[in-house]
Short mmCIF file of C-alpha atoms in Angstrom, two decimals:
data_model
loop_
_atom_site.label_atom_id
_atom_site.label_comp_id
_atom_site.label_asym_id
_atom_site.label_seq_id
_atom_site.Cartn_x
_atom_site.Cartn_y
_atom_site.Cartn_z
CA MET A 1 -65.95 20.89 -55.62
CA SER A 2 -64.52 20.72 -52.08
CA GLN A 3 -60.77 20.38 -51.42
CA PRO A 4 -59.60 17.44 -49.30
CA HIS A 5 -58.51 18.46 -45.80
CA SER A 6 -54.81 17.78 -45.06
CA SER A 7 -53.40 17.37 -41.52
CA ALA A 8 -49.84 17.08 -40.23
CA PRO A 9 -48.66 13.48 -39.93
CA GLU A 10 -48.74 12.06 -36.41
CA ARG A 11 -45.32 11.82 -34.82
CA VAL A 12 -43.82 8.72 -33.31
CA THR A 13 -43.58 9.10 -29.54
CA PRO A 14 -41.60 9.24 -27.35
CA SER A 15 -38.85 11.17 -29.10
CA GLY A 16 -35.79 9.31 -30.31
CA ARG A 17 -33.74 11.65 -28.13
CA TRP A 18 -34.51 9.35 -25.22
CA TYR A 19 -32.04 6.90 -26.78
CA ALA A 20 -29.34 9.51 -26.17
CA LEU A 21 -30.37 9.66 -22.51
CA ALA A 22 -30.08 5.88 -22.24
CA ALA A 23 -26.59 5.99 -23.72
CA LEU A 24 -25.66 8.87 -21.40
CA LEU A 25 -26.74 6.88 -18.33
CA VAL A 26 -24.58 3.93 -19.37
CA VAL A 27 -21.56 6.13 -20.06
CA ALA A 28 -22.06 8.04 -16.79
CA GLY A 29 -22.26 4.81 -14.81
CA ILE A 30 -19.07 3.43 -16.34
CA ALA A 31 -17.26 6.76 -15.96
CA GLY A 32 -18.36 7.03 -12.34
CA ALA A 33 -17.08 3.54 -11.60
CA VAL A 34 -13.71 4.38 -13.15
CA VAL A 35 -13.43 7.62 -11.14
CA VAL A 36 -14.27 5.87 -7.87
CA ALA A 37 -11.75 3.13 -8.61
CA LEU A 38 -9.01 5.65 -9.44
CA VAL A 39 -9.69 7.74 -6.32
CA GLY A 40 -9.68 4.59 -4.21
CA PHE A 41 -6.43 3.46 -5.82
CA VAL A 42 -4.72 6.79 -5.08
CA HIS A 43 -6.01 6.79 -1.50
CA MET A 44 -4.80 3.22 -0.98
CA SER A 45 -1.41 4.00 -2.48
CA ASP A 46 -0.99 6.99 -0.15
CA ARG A 47 -2.00 4.81 2.77
CA VAL A 48 0.57 2.15 1.94
CA ASP A 49 3.27 4.80 1.45
CA GLY A 50 2.50 6.05 4.96
CA PHE A 51 3.12 2.68 6.65
CA GLN A 52 5.88 2.66 9.26
CA ARG A 53 8.60 0.17 8.36
CA VAL A 54 11.21 -1.88 10.20
CA GLN A 55 13.91 -3.86 8.40
CA VAL A 56 14.39 -7.56 9.16
CA PRO A 57 16.43 -8.18 11.24
CA GLY A 58 16.22 -4.95 13.19
CA SER A 59 14.26 -2.85 15.64
CA ALA A 60 12.62 0.57 15.70
CA ASP A 61 10.01 2.64 17.48
CA VAL A 62 6.58 2.85 15.91
CA ARG A 63 4.25 5.72 16.67
CA ILE A 64 0.60 4.74 17.12
CA THR A 65 -1.69 7.77 17.16
CA GLU A 66 -5.08 6.04 17.39
CA THR A 67 -6.42 3.02 19.19
CA GLY A 68 -7.92 0.09 17.30
CA GLY A 69 -6.87 -2.61 14.91
CA TYR A 70 -3.59 -2.60 12.99
CA THR A 71 -1.84 -5.02 10.66
CA VAL A 72 1.79 -6.07 10.31
CA TYR A 73 2.65 -6.64 6.65
CA PHE A 74 5.74 -8.28 5.21
CA GLU A 75 7.14 -6.56 2.15
CA TYR A 76 9.47 -8.35 -0.27
CA PRO A 77 9.80 -8.80 -4.05
CA ASN A 78 6.75 -10.46 -5.66
CA ALA A 79 4.89 -10.55 -2.35
CA SER A 80 1.58 -10.25 -4.20
CA SER A 81 2.19 -13.52 -6.05
CA ARG A 82 4.24 -15.73 -3.72
CA VAL A 83 4.39 -16.57 -0.01
CA PHE A 84 7.66 -15.84 1.78
CA ARG A 85 9.35 -19.13 2.59
CA GLY A 86 11.94 -17.73 4.99
CA ASN A 87 11.77 -17.29 8.74
CA VAL A 88 10.65 -14.01 10.33
CA ASN A 89 9.83 -13.40 13.99
CA VAL A 90 8.19 -10.20 15.21
CA GLN A 91 7.79 -8.90 18.74
CA LEU A 92 5.84 -5.74 19.51
CA LEU A 93 6.06 -3.94 22.85
CA ASP A 94 3.50 -1.37 24.02
CA PRO A 95 4.47 2.00 25.59
CA ASP A 96 4.80 0.27 29.00
CA GLY A 97 7.13 -2.40 27.60
CA ALA A 98 4.55 -5.19 27.72
CA SER A 99 4.33 -7.63 24.81
CA VAL A 100 1.40 -7.02 22.44
CA PRO A 101 -0.37 -10.21 21.27
CA LEU A 102 -0.04 -10.75 17.52
CA ALA A 103 -2.62 -12.88 15.72
CA ASP A 104 -2.04 -14.57 12.37
CA TYR A 105 -3.88 -12.69 9.64
CA SER A 106 -7.03 -14.57 8.72
CA SER A 107 -6.78 -14.27 4.92
CA ALA A 108 -4.23 -13.95 2.11
CA LEU A 109 -4.33 -10.17 1.68
CA THR A 110 -1.66 -8.69 -0.61
CA TYR A 111 -0.99 -5.29 -2.15
CA GLY A 112 1.25 -3.64 -4.72
CA PHE A 113 1.26 0.16 -4.60
CA GLY A 114 3.90 2.82 -5.13
CA GLY A 115 6.78 0.40 -5.42
CA HIS A 116 5.71 -1.54 -2.31
CA GLU A 117 4.59 -5.15 -2.48
CA GLY A 118 3.36 -6.70 0.74
CA ARG A 119 1.45 -9.53 2.31
CA ALA A 120 -0.51 -9.35 5.56
CA GLY A 121 1.19 -11.34 8.32
CA PHE A 122 -0.25 -10.40 11.71
CA SER A 123 -2.97 -8.26 13.20
CA PHE A 124 -3.05 -6.64 16.62
CA ASP A 125 -5.10 -4.23 18.69
CA ALA A 126 -3.54 -1.03 20.00
CA ALA A 127 -5.14 -0.42 23.38
CA ARG A 128 -3.84 3.14 23.60
CA PRO A 129 -1.83 5.63 21.56
CA GLY A 130 1.88 5.97 22.16
CA THR A 131 5.29 4.80 21.08
CA TYR A 132 5.50 1.06 20.47
CA HIS A 133 8.74 -0.79 19.91
CA MET A 134 9.07 -3.48 17.25
CA VAL A 135 11.84 -6.07 17.20
CA THR A 136 12.26 -8.29 14.14
CA GLN A 137 14.44 -11.35 13.66
CA GLY A 138 14.91 -13.67 10.71
CA ASP A 139 16.05 -13.74 7.12
CA SER A 140 17.06 -10.47 5.51
CA GLY A 141 15.37 -9.14 2.39
CA VAL A 142 12.07 -8.56 4.17
CA THR A 143 10.60 -5.37 5.59
CA ALA A 144 7.92 -5.35 8.29
CA ALA A 145 5.34 -2.60 7.70
CA ILE A 146 2.74 -1.48 10.23
CA GLY A 147 -0.49 0.31 9.34
CA ARG A 148 -4.23 0.23 9.44
CA GLY A 149 -5.85 -2.69 7.66
CA ILE A 150 -6.58 -2.04 4.00
CA GLY A 151 -8.81 -5.04 3.34
CA THR A 152 -12.08 -3.30 4.29
CA SER A 153 -11.22 -0.13 2.37
CA LEU A 154 -10.26 -2.12 -0.71
CA ALA A 155 -13.47 -4.15 -0.60
CA SER A 156 -15.59 -1.01 -0.09
CA THR A 157 -13.97 0.70 -3.08
CA ILE A 158 -14.58 -2.31 -5.32
CA VAL A 159 -18.21 -2.69 -4.21
CA LEU A 160 -18.92 1.03 -4.64
CA ALA A 161 -17.33 1.17 -8.10
CA LEU A 162 -19.21 -1.92 -9.26
CA GLY A 163 -22.45 -0.57 -7.79
CA ILE A 164 -22.18 2.76 -9.59
CA GLY A 165 -21.26 1.11 -12.87
CA ALA A 166 -24.05 -1.46 -12.61
CA ALA A 167 -26.64 1.20 -11.69
CA GLY A 168 -25.78 3.32 -14.72
CA VAL A 169 -25.85 0.36 -17.09
CA VAL A 170 -29.13 -1.02 -15.69
CA LEU A 171 -30.87 2.36 -15.79
CA GLY A 172 -29.65 2.94 -19.33
CA VAL A 173 -30.88 -0.45 -20.51
CA VAL A 174 -34.26 0.06 -18.81
CA VAL A 175 -34.73 3.44 -20.49
CA LEU A 176 -33.68 1.95 -23.83
CA ILE A 177 -36.18 -0.92 -23.56
CA VAL A 178 -39.06 1.29 -22.42
CA VAL A 179 -38.46 3.82 -25.20
CA ALA A 180 -38.12 1.10 -27.84
CA VAL A 181 -41.38 -0.55 -26.72
CA LYS A 182 -43.32 2.72 -26.61
CA ARG A 183 -41.99 3.87 -29.99
CA GLY A 184 -42.84 0.50 -31.51
CA SER A 185 -46.39 0.78 -30.18
CA SER A 186 -46.66 4.33 -31.50
CA LYS A 187 -45.49 3.26 -34.98
CA ARG A 188 -48.04 0.44 -35.10
CA ARG A 189 -50.84 2.78 -34.03
CA ILE A 190 -49.91 5.31 -36.72
CA ALA A 191 -49.68 2.57 -39.36
CA ALA A 192 -53.11 1.23 -38.37
CA ALA A 193 -54.63 4.71 -38.52
CA GLY A 194 -53.20 5.20 -42.01
CA SER A 195 -54.67 1.94 -43.24
CA TRP A 196 -58.21 2.55 -41.97
CA GLY A 197 -58.40 6.33 -42.13
CA TYR A 198 -58.75 6.76 -45.95
CA SER A 199 -62.11 8.06 -47.12
CA ALA A 200 -63.21 8.63 -50.74
CA GLY A 201 -65.59 11.38 -49.62
CA PRO A 202 -69.25 11.82 -50.61
CA PRO A 203 -70.32 10.96 -54.15
CA GLN A 204 -70.17 13.86 -56.56
CA ARG A 205 -73.26 14.97 -58.49
CA TYR A 206 -73.06 16.28 -61.99
#
């Protein structure tokens, strides 16, 4: 009398470890977004701390080391949540003593970093490096701060952080769905093989 042949049960594929990879991608994406946001925050805070400042009313020299666009910000308590209702006039003179045109800032850009709260007031273009002279007049309690624009850097940091986070989450979800579908198909195939693969063997003669 022959013994029935036994074989190892077929495994469900792909391995369930792929679920761990999916979770890792999601976590990595979120962690990467947080790191980028924190680095951007620190960089922006250092940038704001480095602004050159002139009290209102008052005057002071401002050193411009590079040509290009700059912004004049007004710093005062709660600048990020309210518009200053007082009166402030600013005049900027280039190294030759000529007046530098100041344009009203095109949007409501505010910041709050390192104990500084400010709101963008004017923008100007520095045609050449050198020592500029700023004269401010108006209500006290306001500080005029000069520095490179932070709007583009802030937007870039936000977009990059969101992009990294979204990429990690999307990739993780895609891997999760693909693995779940393939494992479901594998389970159905194994179940079908178990249902139709039973054989009673040849009839026995006595």
